[in-house]
Amino acid sequence: MDQYDGDNDYMQQEDDWDRDLLLDPAWEKQQRKTFTAWCNSHLRKAGTQIENIEEDFRDGLKLMLLLEVISGERLAKPERGKMRVHKISNVNKALDFIASKGVKLVSIGAEEIVDGNAKMTLGMIWTIILRFAIQDISVEETSAKEGLLLWCQRKTAPYKNVNIQNFHISWKDGLGFCALIHRHRPELIDYGKLRKDDPMTNLNTAFDVAEKYLDIPKMLDAEDIVGTARPDEKAIMTYVSSFYHAFSGAQKAETAANRICKVLAVNQENEQLMEDYEKLASDLLEWIRRTIPWLENRMPENTMQAMQQKLEDFRDYRRLHKPPKVQEKCQLEINFNTLQTKLRLSNRPAFMPSEGKMVSDINNAWGNLEGAEKGYEEWLLNEIRRLERLDHLAEKFRQKAAIHEAWTEGKEDMLQKRDYETASLSEIKALLKKHEAFESDLAAHQDRVEQIAAIAQELNELDYYDSPSVNARCQRICDQWDTLGALTQKRSEALQRTEKLLETIDQLYLEFAKRAAPFNNWMEGAMEDLQDTFIVHTIEEIQGLSTAHEQFKATLPEADKERLAILGIHNEIAKIVQTYHVNMAGTNPYTTINPQEINAKWDKVRQLVPQRDQALIEEHARQQNNERLRRQFANQANVIGPWIQTKMEEIGRISIEMHGTLEDQLTHLRQYEKSIVNYKPKIDQLEGDHQLIQEALIFDNKHTNYTMEHIRVGWEQLLTTIARTINEIENQILTRDAKGISQDQLNEFRASFNHFDRDHSGTLGAEEFKACLISLGFDIANDAQGENEFSRIMSIVDPNRMGIVTFQAFIDFMSRETADTDTADQVMASFKVLAGDKVQLNCS
């Protein structure tokens, strides 16, 4: 129990549960869920679980089982009775066990637990969680709550937007839970996609991943945490402690296994390093022993060739033989230091090489080698310099002089050329670039000339045997160099002067092209517009063309000013060419337009303007005449068209409304026919006006919606309708007289026909005719037999299969059908019913 005394103060603070202080409802809800899930995470190891934390612990059985699972110890045998005294006994045994672990239970008694007091039960479970899940946590000399908080802070420190300072609001955004998981199992969560402003997603992601992959049950609800201003600290601590135990257990097992493998590998590596060091040290010392005598040999050679061979051998030594040995020495020291470090870290004795093979021994031998090498190299170089100095200087002079003389060959002739006098601007610019490159090349050769003079001076100082010839050659080179400098300056000035003149001309050429091109396009467009054949159909269109033409004529003075300005540019170019005697190799490179072409097109434009004026005047007169013809035709057509429509409607009403006898209707229709025939001269007059419109090629008329074709069709329909209606009345009279049908019967036939003629077209469709027959008592059922009967009747009344039944066909059919007395009575009775319906409909 002593091992827990250090935490008694913290435990006592956490165990102070006031009986009179009620839990915050939100906190109580969170504690219920979290403590229940925590208990079940341990009880499931014993094959059971709880559903209601204050009810399922009342008998003390599962409480004792929970303590056994989490402590790994056996408690006293529980009471199996169902009485209150048995339950209190079991709970007391559990509380005694908790107290035996150094936990002071303040204000928590067995009676409250047995009575199902939620506050006391939650306090007891929190005490158990503190003792068995949190108290033993130790991080950097801190334990329990502070240790768990420090562990969370260390693990989440690298994560942005995560700042764990407590066990309540620091966890509300869910990033703390996600960071703990990602730190230990980064493959489970894509932390970069999480957002601090989306706590619900963060919390649910952490809870789901922990439950699925870490075997940590879901102890909290994201809604409860987000919806509470300050989440319950005990619930958060309980859930976070599960993460600590889950990750610390796995880490300890992995660390132990890795440590064993690492120790074995380190031992094997150390032994190999020892063997490698001994062999490498022996080989390196032997090579040094054999090399030093060769470097200490100072016997001079009599010839330059022999000395050069010695130097070549020494260079081979420095280039081929020594570098690998330098690397071996460096690797030897690295291996020795690495080996000593590994042995010290493994608590093994330091490595002691064989006698004479210490690193210091090797460094001493290497120092002797470097000393012998340095003296040998200095001796070789001094001997060679002594023999070759004079020959080298003489050969160097000859080479540099030959190179310079070869470079200067033809340069004077090139600089004296006057090729720039006949060159174009682009060619002048190319010559300038070429000359600038030559000047750069000339400046670069200045060093060579100075070197030649310096070598000649040194040869004189060393009393070279052929000094006179060297001095004469050096003087020729210096004199030629001065001549080249003067010619270069003269050619540069000539090229720059010519370039300036040609650039001025080029700018004028460019300005001429920039202004001539749009002016030329304007003239070509103007000529095209002035010669364009226009087609107009209205007076407004010709007026628009006339207005546009007047606007165009108003621009001609400004256009003439532009023409003169463009010609002035060309004259200025000619003046410069004549004044400075510039040899122009060609024409304007920016355009093919010339002054002669501009003047010719300008004259053409001035010639076309009056021609266009005359054409517009003539077309304006023609359009005025066309407008007069349109109005003349429209005035007549707007009267004749409505007249034809009115007559058509009147004839239709006469044939349907049954006013008077058939003879009266026939008389009335013939009077209409006469009045229609008398209207023919007005149609003929309209035809004459239409003929004039066609001859004038007028295709539209905004003053009327009637065309001559509409009038003709309407007139023909009017004549046809009056003739057909008269014929129908005549046939009805013949039928009446032949069948002995009275006027009343005929009127009833017409009333029945009109009753089913819903669209007042003067005919009945197939369905309308069928409905009429059924209403008259004909037996036409909706079956195959009825359809056959109706098809037979339709073949009589519509032999041409037009799909319609005229009134005349209807009368003929009814006359035949009513020849039978019984049928006639039935049909007439139906007619009377229909007639009564008709009267009622009219009254309505």
JSON list of C-alpha atoms in Angstrom, two decimals, residues 496-642:
[
{"chain": "A", "resi": 496, "resn": "GLN", "atom": "CA", "xyz": [27.78, 54.21, -87.63]},
{"chain": "A", "resi": 497, "resn": "ARG", "atom": "CA", "xyz": [27.33, 57.25, -89.91]},
{"chain": "A", "resi": 498, "resn": "THR", "atom": "CA", "xyz": [25.82, 55.11, -92.69]},
{"chain": "A", "resi": 499, "resn": "GLU", "atom": "CA", "xyz": [23.57, 53.28, -90.22]},
{"chain": "A", "resi": 500, "resn": "LYS", "atom": "CA", "xyz": [22.13, 56.56, -88.94]},
{"chain": "A", "resi": 501, "resn": "LEU", "atom": "CA", "xyz": [21.23, 57.72, -92.48]},
{"chain": "A", "resi": 502, "resn": "LEU", "atom": "CA", "xyz": [19.65, 54.39, -93.41]},
{"chain": "A", "resi": 503, "resn": "GLU", "atom": "CA", "xyz": [17.72, 54.25, -90.13]},
{"chain": "A", "resi": 504, "resn": "THR", "atom": "CA", "xyz": [16.22, 57.67, -90.88]},
{"chain": "A", "resi": 505, "resn": "ILE", "atom": "CA", "xyz": [15.18, 56.48, -94.35]},
{"chain": "A", "resi": 506, "resn": "ASP", "atom": "CA", "xyz": [13.88, 53.23, -92.87]},
{"chain": "A", "resi": 507, "resn": "GLN", "atom": "CA", "xyz": [11.74, 55.11, -90.33]},
{"chain": "A", "resi": 508, "resn": "LEU", "atom": "CA", "xyz": [10.29, 57.18, -93.17]},
{"chain": "A", "resi": 509, "resn": "TYR", "atom": "CA", "xyz": [9.67, 54.00, -95.18]},
{"chain": "A", "resi": 510, "resn": "LEU", "atom": "CA", "xyz": [7.91, 52.46, -92.18]},
{"chain": "A", "resi": 511, "resn": "GLU", "atom": "CA", "xyz": [5.80, 55.56, -91.56]},
{"chain": "A", "resi": 512, "resn": "PHE", "atom": "CA", "xyz": [4.88, 55.66, -95.27]},
{"chain": "A", "resi": 513, "resn": "ALA", "atom": "CA", "xyz": [3.84, 51.96, -95.10]},
{"chain": "A", "resi": 514, "resn": "LYS", "atom": "CA", "xyz": [1.84, 52.40, -91.88]},
{"chain": "A", "resi": 515, "resn": "ARG", "atom": "CA", "xyz": [-0.15, 55.32, -93.32]},
{"chain": "A", "resi": 516, "resn": "ALA", "atom": "CA", "xyz": [-0.32, 54.16, -96.94]},
{"chain": "A", "resi": 517, "resn": "ALA", "atom": "CA", "xyz": [-1.70, 50.69, -96.11]},
{"chain": "A", "resi": 518, "resn": "PRO", "atom": "CA", "xyz": [-4.89, 51.83, -94.27]},
{"chain": "A", "resi": 519, "resn": "PHE", "atom": "CA", "xyz": [-5.37, 54.69, -96.76]},
{"chain": "A", "resi": 520, "resn": "ASN", "atom": "CA", "xyz": [-5.05, 52.27, -99.66]},
{"chain": "A", "resi": 521, "resn": "ASN", "atom": "CA", "xyz": [-7.50, 49.89, -97.99]},
{"chain": "A", "resi": 522, "resn": "TRP", "atom": "CA", "xyz": [-9.88, 52.80, -97.45]},
{"chain": "A", "resi": 523, "resn": "MET", "atom": "CA", "xyz": [-9.71, 53.77, -101.13]},
{"chain": "A", "resi": 524, "resn": "GLU", "atom": "CA", "xyz": [-10.20, 50.16, -102.27]},
{"chain": "A", "resi": 525, "resn": "GLY", "atom": "CA", "xyz": [-13.16, 49.81, -99.92]},
{"chain": "A", "resi": 526, "resn": "ALA", "atom": "CA", "xyz": [-14.57, 53.12, -101.12]},
{"chain": "A", "resi": 527, "resn": "MET", "atom": "CA", "xyz": [-14.26, 52.07, -104.77]},
{"chain": "A", "resi": 528, "resn": "GLU", "atom": "CA", "xyz": [-15.90, 48.75, -103.95]},
{"chain": "A", "resi": 529, "resn": "ASP", "atom": "CA", "xyz": [-18.77, 50.47, -102.13]},
{"chain": "A", "resi": 530, "resn": "LEU", "atom": "CA", "xyz": [-19.22, 53.11, -104.86]},
{"chain": "A", "resi": 531, "resn": "GLN", "atom": "CA", "xyz": [-19.41, 50.41, -107.55]},
{"chain": "A", "resi": 532, "resn": "ASP", "atom": "CA", "xyz": [-21.49, 47.99, -105.49]},
{"chain": "A", "resi": 533, "resn": "THR", "atom": "CA", "xyz": [-24.89, 47.20, -106.99]},
{"chain": "A", "resi": 534, "resn": "PHE", "atom": "CA", "xyz": [-27.48, 47.92, -104.33]},
{"chain": "A", "resi": 535, "resn": "ILE", "atom": "CA", "xyz": [-30.84, 46.16, -104.03]},
{"chain": "A", "resi": 536, "resn": "VAL", "atom": "CA", "xyz": [-33.49, 47.90, -101.92]},
{"chain": "A", "resi": 537, "resn": "HIS", "atom": "CA", "xyz": [-37.19, 47.26, -101.45]},
{"chain": "A", "resi": 538, "resn": "THR", "atom": "CA", "xyz": [-38.38, 50.22, -99.42]},
{"chain": "A", "resi": 539, "resn": "ILE", "atom": "CA", "xyz": [-38.10, 54.00, -99.46]},
{"chain": "A", "resi": 540, "resn": "GLU", "atom": "CA", "xyz": [-36.43, 53.82, -96.01]},
{"chain": "A", "resi": 541, "resn": "GLU", "atom": "CA", "xyz": [-33.64, 51.63, -97.33]},
{"chain": "A", "resi": 542, "resn": "ILE", "atom": "CA", "xyz": [-32.78, 53.98, -100.22]},
{"chain": "A", "resi": 543, "resn": "GLN", "atom": "CA", "xyz": [-32.90, 56.94, -97.82]},
{"chain": "A", "resi": 544, "resn": "GLY", "atom": "CA", "xyz": [-30.40, 55.11, -95.55]},
{"chain": "A", "resi": 545, "resn": "LEU", "atom": "CA", "xyz": [-28.07, 54.52, -98.49]},
{"chain": "A", "resi": 546, "resn": "SER", "atom": "CA", "xyz": [-28.29, 58.18, -99.52]},
{"chain": "A", "resi": 547, "resn": "THR", "atom": "CA", "xyz": [-27.48, 59.34, -95.97]},
{"chain": "A", "resi": 548, "resn": "ALA", "atom": "CA", "xyz": [-24.48, 57.03, -95.79]},
{"chain": "A", "resi": 549, "resn": "HIS", "atom": "CA", "xyz": [-23.25, 58.30, -99.18]},
{"chain": "A", "resi": 550, "resn": "GLU", "atom": "CA", "xyz": [-23.46, 61.91, -98.03]},
{"chain": "A", "resi": 551, "resn": "GLN", "atom": "CA", "xyz": [-21.51, 61.05, -94.90]},
{"chain": "A", "resi": 552, "resn": "PHE", "atom": "CA", "xyz": [-18.87, 59.39, -97.09]},
{"chain": "A", "resi": 553, "resn": "LYS", "atom": "CA", "xyz": [-18.56, 62.51, -99.29]},
{"chain": "A", "resi": 554, "resn": "ALA", "atom": "CA", "xyz": [-18.05, 64.61, -96.15]},
{"chain": "A", "resi": 555, "resn": "THR", "atom": "CA", "xyz": [-14.88, 62.57, -95.37]},
{"chain": "A", "resi": 556, "resn": "LEU", "atom": "CA", "xyz": [-13.22, 63.23, -98.74]},
{"chain": "A", "resi": 557, "resn": "PRO", "atom": "CA", "xyz": [-11.44, 66.50, -97.75]},
{"chain": "A", "resi": 558, "resn": "GLU", "atom": "CA", "xyz": [-9.75, 64.83, -94.76]},
{"chain": "A", "resi": 559, "resn": "ALA", "atom": "CA", "xyz": [-8.84, 61.86, -96.97]},
{"chain": "A", "resi": 560, "resn": "ASP", "atom": "CA", "xyz": [-7.20, 64.20, -99.45]},
{"chain": "A", "resi": 561, "resn": "LYS", "atom": "CA", "xyz": [-5.11, 65.74, -96.64]},
{"chain": "A", "resi": 562, "resn": "GLU", "atom": "CA", "xyz": [-3.96, 62.25, -95.63]},
{"chain": "A", "resi": 563, "resn": "ARG", "atom": "CA", "xyz": [-3.03, 61.50, -99.25]},
{"chain": "A", "resi": 564, "resn": "LEU", "atom": "CA", "xyz": [-0.88, 64.62, -99.48]},
{"chain": "A", "resi": 565, "resn": "ALA", "atom": "CA", "xyz": [0.80, 63.81, -96.14]},
{"chain": "A", "resi": 566, "resn": "ILE", "atom": "CA", "xyz": [1.69, 60.31, -97.36]},
{"chain": "A", "resi": 567, "resn": "LEU", "atom": "CA", "xyz": [3.14, 61.73, -100.60]},
{"chain": "A", "resi": 568, "resn": "GLY", "atom": "CA", "xyz": [5.13, 64.21, -98.49]},
{"chain": "A", "resi": 569, "resn": "ILE", "atom": "CA", "xyz": [6.84, 61.35, -96.66]},
{"chain": "A", "resi": 570, "resn": "HIS", "atom": "CA", "xyz": [7.92, 59.87, -99.98]},
{"chain": "A", "resi": 571, "resn": "ASN", "atom": "CA", "xyz": [9.27, 63.25, -101.13]},
{"chain": "A", "resi": 572, "resn": "GLU", "atom": "CA", "xyz": [11.32, 63.58, -97.92]},
{"chain": "A", "resi": 573, "resn": "ILE", "atom": "CA", "xyz": [12.96, 60.21, -98.58]},
{"chain": "A", "resi": 574, "resn": "ALA", "atom": "CA", "xyz": [13.91, 61.34, -102.08]},
{"chain": "A", "resi": 575, "resn": "LYS", "atom": "CA", "xyz": [15.42, 64.55, -100.67]},
{"chain": "A", "resi": 576, "resn": "ILE", "atom": "CA", "xyz": [17.65, 62.64, -98.19]},
{"chain": "A", "resi": 577, "resn": "VAL", "atom": "CA", "xyz": [18.86, 60.24, -100.89]},
{"chain": "A", "resi": 578, "resn": "GLN", "atom": "CA", "xyz": [19.78, 63.15, -103.17]},
{"chain": "A", "resi": 579, "resn": "THR", "atom": "CA", "xyz": [21.43, 65.28, -100.46]},
{"chain": "A", "resi": 580, "resn": "TYR", "atom": "CA", "xyz": [23.70, 62.58, -98.96]},
{"chain": "A", "resi": 581, "resn": "HIS", "atom": "CA", "xyz": [24.23, 60.58, -102.15]},
{"chain": "A", "resi": 582, "resn": "VAL", "atom": "CA", "xyz": [22.80, 57.44, -100.58]},
{"chain": "A", "resi": 583, "resn": "ASN", "atom": "CA", "xyz": [22.88, 54.46, -102.90]},
{"chain": "A", "resi": 584, "resn": "MET", "atom": "CA", "xyz": [19.41, 52.91, -102.45]},
{"chain": "A", "resi": 585, "resn": "ALA", "atom": "CA", "xyz": [19.56, 49.25, -103.30]},
{"chain": "A", "resi": 586, "resn": "GLY", "atom": "CA", "xyz": [15.77, 48.71, -103.63]},
{"chain": "A", "resi": 587, "resn": "THR", "atom": "CA", "xyz": [12.26, 49.94, -102.96]},
{"chain": "A", "resi": 588, "resn": "ASN", "atom": "CA", "xyz": [10.31, 50.33, -99.69]},
{"chain": "A", "resi": 589, "resn": "PRO", "atom": "CA", "xyz": [10.71, 46.97, -97.85]},
{"chain": "A", "resi": 590, "resn": "TYR", "atom": "CA", "xyz": [7.54, 47.45, -95.79]},
{"chain": "A", "resi": 591, "resn": "THR", "atom": "CA", "xyz": [4.99, 47.87, -98.57]},
{"chain": "A", "resi": 592, "resn": "THR", "atom": "CA", "xyz": [4.40, 47.41, -102.30]},
{"chain": "A", "resi": 593, "resn": "ILE", "atom": "CA", "xyz": [2.24, 50.54, -102.48]},
{"chain": "A", "resi": 594, "resn": "ASN", "atom": "CA", "xyz": [3.78, 53.47, -104.37]},
{"chain": "A", "resi": 595, "resn": "PRO", "atom": "CA", "xyz": [2.71, 57.12, -104.83]},
{"chain": "A", "resi": 596, "resn": "GLN", "atom": "CA", "xyz": [1.60, 56.51, -108.45]},
{"chain": "A", "resi": 597, "resn": "GLU", "atom": "CA", "xyz": [-0.80, 53.79, -107.31]},
{"chain": "A", "resi": 598, "resn": "ILE", "atom": "CA", "xyz": [-2.22, 56.05, -104.55]},
{"chain": "A", "resi": 599, "resn": "ASN", "atom": "CA", "xyz": [-2.87, 58.91, -107.00]},
{"chain": "A", "resi": 600, "resn": "ALA", "atom": "CA", "xyz": [-4.50, 56.58, -109.54]},
{"chain": "A", "resi": 601, "resn": "LYS", "atom": "CA", "xyz": [-6.90, 55.12, -106.97]},
{"chain": "A", "resi": 602, "resn": "TRP", "atom": "CA", "xyz": [-7.71, 58.59, -105.59]},
{"chain": "A", "resi": 603, "resn": "ASP", "atom": "CA", "xyz": [-8.67, 59.78, -109.09]},
{"chain": "A", "resi": 604, "resn": "LYS", "atom": "CA", "xyz": [-10.85, 56.70, -109.52]},
{"chain": "A", "resi": 605, "resn": "VAL", "atom": "CA", "xyz": [-12.68, 57.44, -106.25]},
{"chain": "A", "resi": 606, "resn": "ARG", "atom": "CA", "xyz": [-13.35, 61.05, -107.31]},
{"chain": "A", "resi": 607, "resn": "GLN", "atom": "CA", "xyz": [-14.68, 59.79, -110.64]},
{"chain": "A", "resi": 608, "resn": "LEU", "atom": "CA", "xyz": [-17.08, 57.25, -109.03]},
{"chain": "A", "resi": 609, "resn": "VAL", "atom": "CA", "xyz": [-18.71, 59.66, -106.54]},
{"chain": "A", "resi": 610, "resn": "PRO", "atom": "CA", "xyz": [-20.97, 61.54, -109.06]},
{"chain": "A", "resi": 611, "resn": "GLN", "atom": "CA", "xyz": [-21.90, 58.25, -110.72]},
{"chain": "A", "resi": 612, "resn": "ARG", "atom": "CA", "xyz": [-23.09, 56.97, -107.34]},
{"chain": "A", "resi": 613, "resn": "ASP", "atom": "CA", "xyz": [-25.07, 60.18, -106.78]},
{"chain": "A", "resi": 614, "resn": "GLN", "atom": "CA", "xyz": [-27.04, 59.66, -110.01]},
{"chain": "A", "resi": 615, "resn": "ALA", "atom": "CA", "xyz": [-27.75, 55.99, -109.26]},
{"chain": "A", "resi": 616, "resn": "LEU", "atom": "CA", "xyz": [-29.15, 56.83, -105.79]},
{"chain": "A", "resi": 617, "resn": "ILE", "atom": "CA", "xyz": [-31.41, 59.57, -107.21]},
{"chain": "A", "resi": 618, "resn": "GLU", "atom": "CA", "xyz": [-32.88, 57.20, -109.81]},
{"chain": "A", "resi": 619, "resn": "GLU", "atom": "CA", "xyz": [-33.46, 54.46, -107.25]},
{"chain": "A", "resi": 620, "resn": "HIS", "atom": "CA", "xyz": [-35.16, 56.92, -104.86]},
{"chain": "A", "resi": 621, "resn": "ALA", "atom": "CA", "xyz": [-37.69, 57.84, -107.57]},
{"chain": "A", "resi": 622, "resn": "ARG", "atom": "CA", "xyz": [-38.38, 54.17, -108.29]},
{"chain": "A", "resi": 623, "resn": "GLN", "atom": "CA", "xyz": [-38.99, 53.38, -104.60]},
{"chain": "A", "resi": 624, "resn": "GLN", "atom": "CA", "xyz": [-41.47, 56.30, -104.33]},
{"chain": "A", "resi": 625, "resn": "ASN", "atom": "CA", "xyz": [-43.51, 54.82, -107.19]},
{"chain": "A", "resi": 626, "resn": "ASN", "atom": "CA", "xyz": [-43.38, 51.36, -105.55]},
{"chain": "A", "resi": 627, "resn": "GLU", "atom": "CA", "xyz": [-44.70, 52.79, -102.28]},
{"chain": "A", "resi": 628, "resn": "ARG", "atom": "CA", "xyz": [-47.66, 54.35, -104.15]},
{"chain": "A", "resi": 629, "resn": "LEU", "atom": "CA", "xyz": [-48.49, 50.94, -105.72]},
{"chain": "A", "resi": 630, "resn": "ARG", "atom": "CA", "xyz": [-48.31, 49.22, -102.30]},
{"chain": "A", "resi": 631, "resn": "ARG", "atom": "CA", "xyz": [-50.76, 51.65, -100.71]},
{"chain": "A", "resi": 632, "resn": "GLN", "atom": "CA", "xyz": [-53.14, 51.45, -103.72]},
{"chain": "A", "resi": 633, "resn": "PHE", "atom": "CA", "xyz": [-53.26, 47.62, -103.50]},
{"chain": "A", "resi": 634, "resn": "ALA", "atom": "CA", "xyz": [-53.54, 47.59, -99.68]},
{"chain": "A", "resi": 635, "resn": "ASN", "atom": "CA", "xyz": [-56.51, 50.01, -99.63]},
{"chain": "A", "resi": 636, "resn": "GLN", "atom": "CA", "xyz": [-58.58, 47.64, -101.82]},
{"chain": "A", "resi": 637, "resn": "ALA", "atom": "CA", "xyz": [-57.35, 44.36, -100.27]},
{"chain": "A", "resi": 638, "resn": "ASN", "atom": "CA", "xyz": [-58.18, 45.51, -96.73]},
{"chain": "A", "resi": 639, "resn": "VAL", "atom": "CA", "xyz": [-61.83, 45.96, -97.85]},
{"chain": "A", "resi": 640, "resn": "ILE", "atom": "CA", "xyz": [-62.27, 42.87, -100.09]},
{"chain": "A", "resi": 641, "resn": "GLY", "atom": "CA", "xyz": [-60.70, 40.39, -97.63]},
{"chain": "A", "resi": 642, "resn": "PRO", "atom": "CA", "xyz": [-63.10, 41.11, -94.71]}
]
